[in-house]
XYZ file of C-alpha atoms in Angstrom:
565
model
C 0.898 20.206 -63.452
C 2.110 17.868 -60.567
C 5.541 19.082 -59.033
C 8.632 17.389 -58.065
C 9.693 16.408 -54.668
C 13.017 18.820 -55.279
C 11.034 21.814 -56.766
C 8.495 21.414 -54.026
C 11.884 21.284 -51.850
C 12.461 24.362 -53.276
C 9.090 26.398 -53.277
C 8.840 25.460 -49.262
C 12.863 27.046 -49.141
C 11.804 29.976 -51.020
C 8.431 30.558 -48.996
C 10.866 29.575 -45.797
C 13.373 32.561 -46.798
C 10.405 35.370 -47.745
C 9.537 34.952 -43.706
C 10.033 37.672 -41.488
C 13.009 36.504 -38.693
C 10.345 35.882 -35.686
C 8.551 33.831 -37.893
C 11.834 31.984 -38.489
C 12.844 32.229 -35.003
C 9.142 30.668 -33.772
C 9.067 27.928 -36.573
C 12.599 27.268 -35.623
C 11.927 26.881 -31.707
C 8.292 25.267 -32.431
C 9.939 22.766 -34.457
C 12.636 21.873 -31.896
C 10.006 21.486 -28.834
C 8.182 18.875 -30.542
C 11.118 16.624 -31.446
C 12.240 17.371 -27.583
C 8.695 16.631 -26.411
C 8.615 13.481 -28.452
C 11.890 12.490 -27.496
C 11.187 12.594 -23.725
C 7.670 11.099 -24.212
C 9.466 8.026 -25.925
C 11.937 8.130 -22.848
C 9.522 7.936 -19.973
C 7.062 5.569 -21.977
C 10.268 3.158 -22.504
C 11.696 3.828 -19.152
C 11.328 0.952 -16.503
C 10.384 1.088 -12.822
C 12.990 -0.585 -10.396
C 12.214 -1.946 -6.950
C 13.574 -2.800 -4.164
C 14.601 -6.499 -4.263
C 16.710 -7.120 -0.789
C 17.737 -4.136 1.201
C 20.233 -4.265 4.114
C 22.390 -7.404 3.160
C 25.512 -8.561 3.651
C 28.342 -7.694 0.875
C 28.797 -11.566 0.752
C 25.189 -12.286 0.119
C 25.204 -9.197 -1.946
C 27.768 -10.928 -4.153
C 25.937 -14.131 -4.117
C 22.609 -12.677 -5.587
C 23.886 -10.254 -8.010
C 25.911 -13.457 -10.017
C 23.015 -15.271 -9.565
C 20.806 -12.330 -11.108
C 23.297 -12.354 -13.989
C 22.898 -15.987 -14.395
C 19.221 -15.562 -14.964
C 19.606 -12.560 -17.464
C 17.581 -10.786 -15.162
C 18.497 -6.357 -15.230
C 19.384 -5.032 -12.069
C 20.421 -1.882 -10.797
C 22.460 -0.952 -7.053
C 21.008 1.834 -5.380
C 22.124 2.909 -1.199
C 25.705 2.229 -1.510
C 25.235 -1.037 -2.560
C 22.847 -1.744 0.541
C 19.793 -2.513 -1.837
C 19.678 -4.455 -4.834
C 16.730 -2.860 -7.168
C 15.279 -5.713 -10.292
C 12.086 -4.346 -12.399
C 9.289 -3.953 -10.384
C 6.773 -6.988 -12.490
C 9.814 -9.641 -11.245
C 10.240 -8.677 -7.963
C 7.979 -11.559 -6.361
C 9.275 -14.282 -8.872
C 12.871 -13.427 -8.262
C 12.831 -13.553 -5.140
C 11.237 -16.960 -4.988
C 13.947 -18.367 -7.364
C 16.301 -16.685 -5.046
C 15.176 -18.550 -1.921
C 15.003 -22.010 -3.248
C 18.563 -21.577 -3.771
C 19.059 -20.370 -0.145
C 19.735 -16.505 -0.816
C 19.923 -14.614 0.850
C 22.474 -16.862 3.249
C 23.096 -14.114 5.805
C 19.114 -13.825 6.983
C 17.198 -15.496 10.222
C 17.529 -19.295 10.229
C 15.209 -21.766 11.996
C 16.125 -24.629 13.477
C 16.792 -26.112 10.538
C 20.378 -25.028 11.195
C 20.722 -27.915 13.709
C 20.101 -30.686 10.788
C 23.798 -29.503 9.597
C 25.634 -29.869 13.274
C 28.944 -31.803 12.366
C 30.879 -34.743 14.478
C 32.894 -33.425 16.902
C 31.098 -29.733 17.677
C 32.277 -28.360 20.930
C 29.214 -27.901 23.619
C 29.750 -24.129 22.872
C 29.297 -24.181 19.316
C 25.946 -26.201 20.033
C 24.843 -23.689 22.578
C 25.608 -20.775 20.081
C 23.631 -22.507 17.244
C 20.819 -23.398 19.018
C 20.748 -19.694 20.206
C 21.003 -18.505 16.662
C 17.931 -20.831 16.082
C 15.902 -19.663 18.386
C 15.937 -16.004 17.582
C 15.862 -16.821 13.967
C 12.548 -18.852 14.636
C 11.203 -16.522 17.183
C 11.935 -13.988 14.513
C 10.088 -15.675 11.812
C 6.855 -16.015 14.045
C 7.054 -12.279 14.627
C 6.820 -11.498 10.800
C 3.475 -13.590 10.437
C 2.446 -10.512 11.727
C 0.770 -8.841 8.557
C 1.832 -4.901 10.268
C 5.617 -6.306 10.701
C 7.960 -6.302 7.606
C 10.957 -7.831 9.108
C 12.011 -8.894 12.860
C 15.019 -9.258 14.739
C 15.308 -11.106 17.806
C 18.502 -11.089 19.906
C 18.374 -13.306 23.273
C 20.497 -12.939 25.963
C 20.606 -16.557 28.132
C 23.100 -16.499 30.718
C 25.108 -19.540 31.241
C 23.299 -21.547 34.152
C 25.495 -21.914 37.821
C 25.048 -23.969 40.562
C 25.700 -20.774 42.726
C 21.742 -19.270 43.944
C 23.781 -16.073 44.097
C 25.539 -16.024 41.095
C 22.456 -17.110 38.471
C 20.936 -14.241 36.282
C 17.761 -14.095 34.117
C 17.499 -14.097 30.872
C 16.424 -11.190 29.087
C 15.643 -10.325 24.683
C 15.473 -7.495 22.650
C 13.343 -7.283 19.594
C 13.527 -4.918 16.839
C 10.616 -4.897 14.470
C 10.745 -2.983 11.221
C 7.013 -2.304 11.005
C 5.035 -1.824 7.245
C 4.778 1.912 6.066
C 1.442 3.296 7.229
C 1.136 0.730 9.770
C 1.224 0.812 13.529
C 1.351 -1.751 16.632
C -1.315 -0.882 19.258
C -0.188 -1.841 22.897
C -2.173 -5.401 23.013
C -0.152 -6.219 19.989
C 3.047 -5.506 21.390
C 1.940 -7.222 24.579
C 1.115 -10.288 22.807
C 4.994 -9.955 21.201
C 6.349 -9.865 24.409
C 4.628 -12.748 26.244
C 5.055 -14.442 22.638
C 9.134 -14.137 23.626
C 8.736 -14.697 27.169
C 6.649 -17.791 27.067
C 9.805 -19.055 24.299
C 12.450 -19.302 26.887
C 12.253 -20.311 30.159
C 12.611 -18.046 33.422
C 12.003 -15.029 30.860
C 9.769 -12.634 32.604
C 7.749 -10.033 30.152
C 9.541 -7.222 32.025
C 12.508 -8.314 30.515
C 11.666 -8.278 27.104
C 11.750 -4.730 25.099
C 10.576 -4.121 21.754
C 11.496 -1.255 19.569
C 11.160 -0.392 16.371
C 12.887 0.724 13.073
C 13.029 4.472 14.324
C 13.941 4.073 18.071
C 10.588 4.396 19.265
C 10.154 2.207 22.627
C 6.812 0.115 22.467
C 7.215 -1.784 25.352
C 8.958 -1.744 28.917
C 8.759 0.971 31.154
C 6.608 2.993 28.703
C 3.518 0.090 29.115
C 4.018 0.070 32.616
C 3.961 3.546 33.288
C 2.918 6.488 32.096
C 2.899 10.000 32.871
C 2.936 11.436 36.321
C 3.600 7.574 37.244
C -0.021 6.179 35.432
C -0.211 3.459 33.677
C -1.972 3.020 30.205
C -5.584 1.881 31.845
C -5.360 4.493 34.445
C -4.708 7.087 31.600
C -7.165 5.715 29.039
C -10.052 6.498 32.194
C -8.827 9.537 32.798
C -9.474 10.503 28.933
C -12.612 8.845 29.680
C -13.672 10.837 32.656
C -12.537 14.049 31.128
C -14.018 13.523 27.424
C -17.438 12.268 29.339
C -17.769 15.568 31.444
C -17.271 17.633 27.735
C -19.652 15.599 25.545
C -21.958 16.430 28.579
C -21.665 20.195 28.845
C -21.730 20.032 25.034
C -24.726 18.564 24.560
C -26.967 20.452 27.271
C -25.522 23.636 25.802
C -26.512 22.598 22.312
C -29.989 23.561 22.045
C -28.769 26.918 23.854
C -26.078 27.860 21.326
C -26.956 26.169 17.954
C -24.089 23.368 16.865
C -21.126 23.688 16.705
C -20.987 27.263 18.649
C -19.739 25.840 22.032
C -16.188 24.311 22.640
C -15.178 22.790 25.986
C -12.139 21.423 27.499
C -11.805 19.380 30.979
C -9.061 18.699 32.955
C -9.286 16.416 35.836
C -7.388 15.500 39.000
C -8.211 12.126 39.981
C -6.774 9.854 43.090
C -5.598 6.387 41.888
C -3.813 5.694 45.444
C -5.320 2.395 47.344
C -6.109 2.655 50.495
C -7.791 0.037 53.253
C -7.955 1.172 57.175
C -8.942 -1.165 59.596
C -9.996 0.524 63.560
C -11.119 -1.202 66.552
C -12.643 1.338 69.192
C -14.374 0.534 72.821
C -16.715 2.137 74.470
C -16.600 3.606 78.207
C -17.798 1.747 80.846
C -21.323 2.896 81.654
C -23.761 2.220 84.564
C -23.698 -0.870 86.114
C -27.015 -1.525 85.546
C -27.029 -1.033 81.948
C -24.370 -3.383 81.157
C -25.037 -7.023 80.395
C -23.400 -9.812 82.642
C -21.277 -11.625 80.254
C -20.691 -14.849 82.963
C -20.687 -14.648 87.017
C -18.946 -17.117 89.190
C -19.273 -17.083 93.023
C -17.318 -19.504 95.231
C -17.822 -20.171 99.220
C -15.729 -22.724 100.941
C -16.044 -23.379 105.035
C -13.868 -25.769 107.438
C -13.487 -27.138 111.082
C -10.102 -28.532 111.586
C -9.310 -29.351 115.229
C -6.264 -27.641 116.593
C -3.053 -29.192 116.941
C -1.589 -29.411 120.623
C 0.450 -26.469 121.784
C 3.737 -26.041 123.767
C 6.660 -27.312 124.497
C 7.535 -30.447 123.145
C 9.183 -32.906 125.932
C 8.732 -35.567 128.603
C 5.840 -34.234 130.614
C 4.221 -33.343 127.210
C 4.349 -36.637 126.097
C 3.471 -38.037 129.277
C -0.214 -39.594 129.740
C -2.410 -37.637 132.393
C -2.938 -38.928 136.259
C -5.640 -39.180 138.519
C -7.407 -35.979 139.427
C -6.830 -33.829 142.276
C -7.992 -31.440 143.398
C -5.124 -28.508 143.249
C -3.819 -27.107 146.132
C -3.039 -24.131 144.013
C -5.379 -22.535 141.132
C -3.770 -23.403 138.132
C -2.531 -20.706 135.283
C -4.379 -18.827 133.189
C -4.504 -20.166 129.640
C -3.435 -23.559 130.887
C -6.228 -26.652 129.745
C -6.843 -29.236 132.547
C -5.853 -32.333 131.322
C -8.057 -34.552 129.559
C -9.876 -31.413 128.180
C -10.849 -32.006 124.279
C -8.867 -30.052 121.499
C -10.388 -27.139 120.419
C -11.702 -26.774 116.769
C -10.611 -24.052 114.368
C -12.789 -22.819 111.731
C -12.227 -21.282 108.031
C -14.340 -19.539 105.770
C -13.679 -18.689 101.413
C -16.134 -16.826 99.306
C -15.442 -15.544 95.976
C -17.251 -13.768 93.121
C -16.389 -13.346 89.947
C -18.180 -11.499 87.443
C -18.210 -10.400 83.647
C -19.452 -7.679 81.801
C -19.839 -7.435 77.970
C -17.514 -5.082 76.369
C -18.962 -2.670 73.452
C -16.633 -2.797 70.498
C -16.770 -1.653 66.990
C -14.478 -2.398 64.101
C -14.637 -0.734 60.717
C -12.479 -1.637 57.874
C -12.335 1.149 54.957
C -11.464 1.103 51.715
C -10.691 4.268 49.262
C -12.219 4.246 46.413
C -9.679 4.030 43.426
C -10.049 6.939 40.623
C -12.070 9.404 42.942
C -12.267 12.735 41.814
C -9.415 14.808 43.356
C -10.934 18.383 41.408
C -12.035 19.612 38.368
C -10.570 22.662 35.858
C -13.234 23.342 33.242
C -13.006 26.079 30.833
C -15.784 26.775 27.933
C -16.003 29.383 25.173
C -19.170 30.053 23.181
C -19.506 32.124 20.413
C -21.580 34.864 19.631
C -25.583 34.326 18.791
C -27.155 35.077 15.941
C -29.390 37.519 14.646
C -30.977 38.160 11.699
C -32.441 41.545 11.320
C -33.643 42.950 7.165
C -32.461 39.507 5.861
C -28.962 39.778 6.936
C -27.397 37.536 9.912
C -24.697 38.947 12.589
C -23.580 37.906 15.364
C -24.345 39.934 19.149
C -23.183 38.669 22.205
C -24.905 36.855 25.275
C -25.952 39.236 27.913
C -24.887 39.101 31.520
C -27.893 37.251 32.654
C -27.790 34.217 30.082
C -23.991 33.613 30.570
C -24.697 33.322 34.375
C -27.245 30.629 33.085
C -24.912 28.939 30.537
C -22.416 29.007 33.829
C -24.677 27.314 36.201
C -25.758 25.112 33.410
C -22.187 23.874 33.234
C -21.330 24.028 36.571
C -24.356 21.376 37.169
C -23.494 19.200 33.977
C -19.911 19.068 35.504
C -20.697 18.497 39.084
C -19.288 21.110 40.515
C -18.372 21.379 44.179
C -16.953 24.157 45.812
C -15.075 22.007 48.971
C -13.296 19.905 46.359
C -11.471 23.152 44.755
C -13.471 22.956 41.170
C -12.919 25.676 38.917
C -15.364 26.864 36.104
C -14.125 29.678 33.779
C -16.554 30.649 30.619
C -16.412 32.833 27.916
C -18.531 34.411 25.280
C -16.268 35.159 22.509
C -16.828 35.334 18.535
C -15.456 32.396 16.411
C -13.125 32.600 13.614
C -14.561 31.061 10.159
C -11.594 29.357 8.361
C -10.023 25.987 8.241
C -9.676 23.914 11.123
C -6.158 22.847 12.024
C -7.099 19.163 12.194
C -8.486 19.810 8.082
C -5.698 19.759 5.800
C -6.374 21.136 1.993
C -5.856 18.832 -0.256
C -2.704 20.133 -1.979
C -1.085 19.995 1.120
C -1.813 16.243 2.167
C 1.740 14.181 1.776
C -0.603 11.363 0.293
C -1.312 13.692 -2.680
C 1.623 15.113 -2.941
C 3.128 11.832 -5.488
C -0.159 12.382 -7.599
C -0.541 16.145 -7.627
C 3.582 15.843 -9.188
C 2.770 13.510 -12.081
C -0.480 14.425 -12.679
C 1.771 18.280 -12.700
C 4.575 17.165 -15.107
C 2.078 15.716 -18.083
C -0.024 18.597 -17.869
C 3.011 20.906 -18.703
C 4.365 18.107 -21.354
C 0.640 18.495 -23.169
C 0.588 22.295 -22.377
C 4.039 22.688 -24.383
C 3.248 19.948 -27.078
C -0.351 21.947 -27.865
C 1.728 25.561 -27.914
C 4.551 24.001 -29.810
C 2.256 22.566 -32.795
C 0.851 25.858 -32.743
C 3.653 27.629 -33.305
C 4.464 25.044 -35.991
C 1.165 24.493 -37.475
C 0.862 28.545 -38.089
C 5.291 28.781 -39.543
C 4.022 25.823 -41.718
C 1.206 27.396 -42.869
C 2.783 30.479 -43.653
C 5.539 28.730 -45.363
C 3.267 26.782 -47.956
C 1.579 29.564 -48.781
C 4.412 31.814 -49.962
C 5.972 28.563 -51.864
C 2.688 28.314 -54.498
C 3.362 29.458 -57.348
C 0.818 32.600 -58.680
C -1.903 32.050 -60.272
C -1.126 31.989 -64.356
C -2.572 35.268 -66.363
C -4.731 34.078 -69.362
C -5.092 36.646 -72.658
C -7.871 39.313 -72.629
C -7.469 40.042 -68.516
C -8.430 43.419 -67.425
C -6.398 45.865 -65.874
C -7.961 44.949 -62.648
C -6.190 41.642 -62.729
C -9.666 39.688 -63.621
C -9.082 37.156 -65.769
C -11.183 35.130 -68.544
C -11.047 32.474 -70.878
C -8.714 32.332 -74.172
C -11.334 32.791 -76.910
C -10.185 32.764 -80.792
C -11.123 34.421 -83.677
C -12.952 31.620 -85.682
C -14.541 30.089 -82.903
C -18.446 29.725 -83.408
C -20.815 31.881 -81.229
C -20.365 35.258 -82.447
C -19.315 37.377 -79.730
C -20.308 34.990 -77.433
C -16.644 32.826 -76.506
C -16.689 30.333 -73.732
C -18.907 30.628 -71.414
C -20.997 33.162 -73.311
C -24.854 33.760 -74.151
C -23.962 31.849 -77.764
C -22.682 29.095 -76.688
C -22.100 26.421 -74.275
C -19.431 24.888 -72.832
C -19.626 21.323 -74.900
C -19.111 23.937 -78.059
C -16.311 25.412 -77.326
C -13.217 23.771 -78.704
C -9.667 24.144 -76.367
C -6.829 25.707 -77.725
C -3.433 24.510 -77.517
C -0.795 25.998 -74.629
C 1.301 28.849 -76.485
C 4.308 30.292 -74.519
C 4.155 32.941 -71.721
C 6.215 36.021 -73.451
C 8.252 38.133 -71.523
C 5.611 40.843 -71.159
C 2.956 38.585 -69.898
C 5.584 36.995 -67.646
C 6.486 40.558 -65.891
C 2.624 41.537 -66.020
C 1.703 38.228 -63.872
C 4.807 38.373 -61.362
C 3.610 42.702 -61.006
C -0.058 41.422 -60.306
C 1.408 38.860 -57.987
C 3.252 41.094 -56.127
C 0.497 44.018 -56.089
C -1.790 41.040 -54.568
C 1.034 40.057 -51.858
C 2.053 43.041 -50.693
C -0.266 46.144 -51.752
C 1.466 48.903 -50.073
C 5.085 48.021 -51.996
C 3.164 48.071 -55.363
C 0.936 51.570 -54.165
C 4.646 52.903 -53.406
C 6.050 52.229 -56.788
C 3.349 53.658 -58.312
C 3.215 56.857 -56.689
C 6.822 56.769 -57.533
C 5.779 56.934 -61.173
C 3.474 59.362 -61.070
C 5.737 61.837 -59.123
C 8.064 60.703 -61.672
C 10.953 59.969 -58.646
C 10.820 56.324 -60.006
């Protein structure tokens, strides 16, 4: 017979009561975990992810966009202080679309579209300032096509022009770039920024332009022009060159010696970037006459007669032609010239030589090379060879004689030289098997770190919904199977509990009832329901409670037969 929703209310209070308090307590708390679990299952499923719509405004723009966001019933939350405006994350792109064909946000880089609304009358100032503001908003703009750059800021600094030479300046910029996450600018990028800038306004040189970005970092200025100990980048990146070429080569001859990865080397070099040219001009001694070379020889000889001019005193009797000849009465001076007597002549004689030797000269004009090697520090550890002796493998170290071969080895893969001041230091030592610094386990990677957490937090939502409908599943069980009613004691049962079917006096069959070997079960005729009498009614609810719980009914019946009942 079918129950009713109120006794079957009632059978599951009973069997709920008859429980044992843990079993109460469990149900209770099993119970109460799944409507929690549910509860917070129906809360994340419902719950909608916000993002970032425009971070970093102005309060007046801020204003502007969150009446506007209300206008287009679009949800919105303020996160930062009210320095970021979050929407749900599937409208994102189209708000912010709507939002800039209605100019917001007002507050951001403008192009030179903000010289299309210059009014009558602007002072040459207010010009000069907008067409500033222009600039760096375009400039700014250009910068963001960049796909690593998320936003740009350009701020110019053009002096006012003078007619004074002394008095003019240079302009100079700064530029702050707020780059993607993940994302870096290598240095030809941030070159091509700055000569981007400088090529913009005119007399800007690149050394004037500095770019940093959203966390301080310099990219460009002094840092691109030099580096440590005064490099610059291409002089370092050789220097990594020069040192990572000498490794890969002592590496790879020791290789085949050691067995990969068994050999680790490290270089450090000294090299001479300084520029120098010399230029000498040396002679030679003079040497033998005869073994020099007559450059040009010039010889001169001049000769001339020139009569003499007369001699004396100048006067009357000088002057005076000579008279007849006489013969003197008295011998005349000595030194004196008898008149009439021809001048004499005088003769002069030049002779020069000239002569000239070639001159032995040499001149030399040296250049250093740039990048020589100043001196090498090289330093090498190799592990411990193998042997494998009965099937098992250890390690034994080199012996005195192959180390000094792995040493020369490396001293010749290095180029070694002693006047330069190289250094070679090896050592044989045993490796340690673990995890290399550079490999990091997967549950500590930041990347994984997001996943590992929600991947975490439903595991433990399904690990406490499975042990919570266990908990249940087993209270429920327990619950409906104290509520059914026993099982209804028919006439003629044994003493053992056993029972049979209802057979009546004048049925057919003989001895044989219901089910026996006279008859069948087409012959047998069913009686109508008579009512349970009081002694059949305590009989059943004894058996019941002999079949529930078999050590209370053993108890009462030792208690009869001691007679203490």
């Amino acid at each position: 017979m079918a129950q009713t929703p109120r006794e079957t209310l009632l059978a599951l209070t009973r069997g709920f009561n008859q429980l044992s308090n843990g079993r109460k307590i469990g149900l209770i708390a099993g119970v109460a975990g799944v409507i929690a679990l549910v509860v917070v299952l129906l809360i994340t499923a419902g719950r909608q992810e916000y993002k970032v719509l425009f971070a970093n405004i102005a309060e007046k723009d801020g204003g502007a966009i969150l009446s506007q966001l209300s206008q287009m019933n679009v949800p919105y939350r303020i996160a930062e202080g009210g320095g970021a405006i979050l929407v749900p994350s599937e409208m994102v792109y189209k708000v912010r679309l709507q939002l800039a064909a209605q100019g917001l946000p007002k507050s951001g880089g403008v192009g030179f579209e903000l010289m299309e609304s210059q009014k009558f009358g602007v002072s040459q100032f207010v010009e000069q300032v907008n067409y500033q503001r222009a600039l760096e908003g375009h400039l700014a703009r250009t910068i963001q096509a960049m796909p690593e750059i998320e936003e740009a800021r350009v701020h110019l600094a053009i002096p006012r022009p003078s007619v004074f030479v002394r008095e003019s300046q240079k302009p100079s910029a700064a530029i702050l770039v707020q780059l993607r996450p993940g994302r870096v600018l290598d240095p030809g990028q941030v070159a091509g920024v700055v000569h981007l800038v400088s090529s913009a306004i005119p007399e800007l040189s690149p050394r004037q332009v500095t770019v940093v970005d959203q966390r301080g970092n310099l990219l460009s200025g002094a840092a691109d022009e030099t580096g440590v100990a005064g490099l610059d980048r291409k002089q370092l990146e050789y220097l990594h060159q020069v040192e990572n070429s000498i490794v890969r080569r002592i590496e790879s001859i020791l290789k085949p010696i050691t067995g990969p990865d068994n050999v680790r080397a490290q270089v450090a070099a000294t090299l001479d970037f300084s520029e120098v040219e010399q230029t000498s001009e040396s002679f030679k001694p003079n040497s033998d006459a005869k073994d020099q070379a007559i450059r040009s020889q010039q010889s001169t000889d001049n000769q001339s007669s020139t009569p003499q001019p007369p001699q004396g005193v100048p006067g009357a009797l000088s002057n005076t032609p000579p008279g007849a000849a006489a013969a003197p009465l008295v011998a005349p001076q000595a030194g004196a010239q008898p008149p009439g007597t021809p001048l004499p002549m005088a003769t002069t004689a030049q002779k020069d030589s000239t002569i000239n030797f070639e001159l032995d000269k040499t001149i030399r004009h040296t250049k250093g090379e740039v990048g020589a090697v100043k001196r090498l520090s090289v330093a090498v550890v190799v592990n411990h060879k193998k042997l494998v002796e009965d099937g098992k493998s250890k390690l034994q170290p080199f012996s005195d004689a192959e180390m000094a071969q792995i040493t020369n080895l490396v001293r010749e893969a290095m180029g070694y030289t002693k006047e330069r001041g190289d250094t070679v230091n090896v050592v044989n030592a045993p490796f340690r098997v673990g995890v290399e610094e550079d490999d990091v386990p997967f549950w500590k990677d930041p990347a994984n770190i997001p996943l590992a957490m929600e991947g975490g937090k439903w595991l433990v939502l399904l690990g406490l919904g499975l042990t919570f409908l266990l908990i249940v599943r087993a209270g429920v069980r327990d619950v409906v199977k104290l509520a059914q009613p026993p099982e209804p004691v028919t006439e003629g049962a044994g003493a053992d509990g056993g029972g049979g079917s209802v057979v009546g006096e004048g049925e057919a069959g003989g001895e044989g009832g219901v089910g026996g070997e006279g008859g069948s079960p087409a012959d047998a005729t069913p009686e109508t329901p008579r009512e349970e009498t009081e002694q059949e009614r305590e009989l059943r609810l004894m058996r019941a409670i002999a079949k529930e719980n078999p050590r209370l009914a053993a108890q009462i019946i030792k208690n009869w037969v001691t007679g203490d009942g």
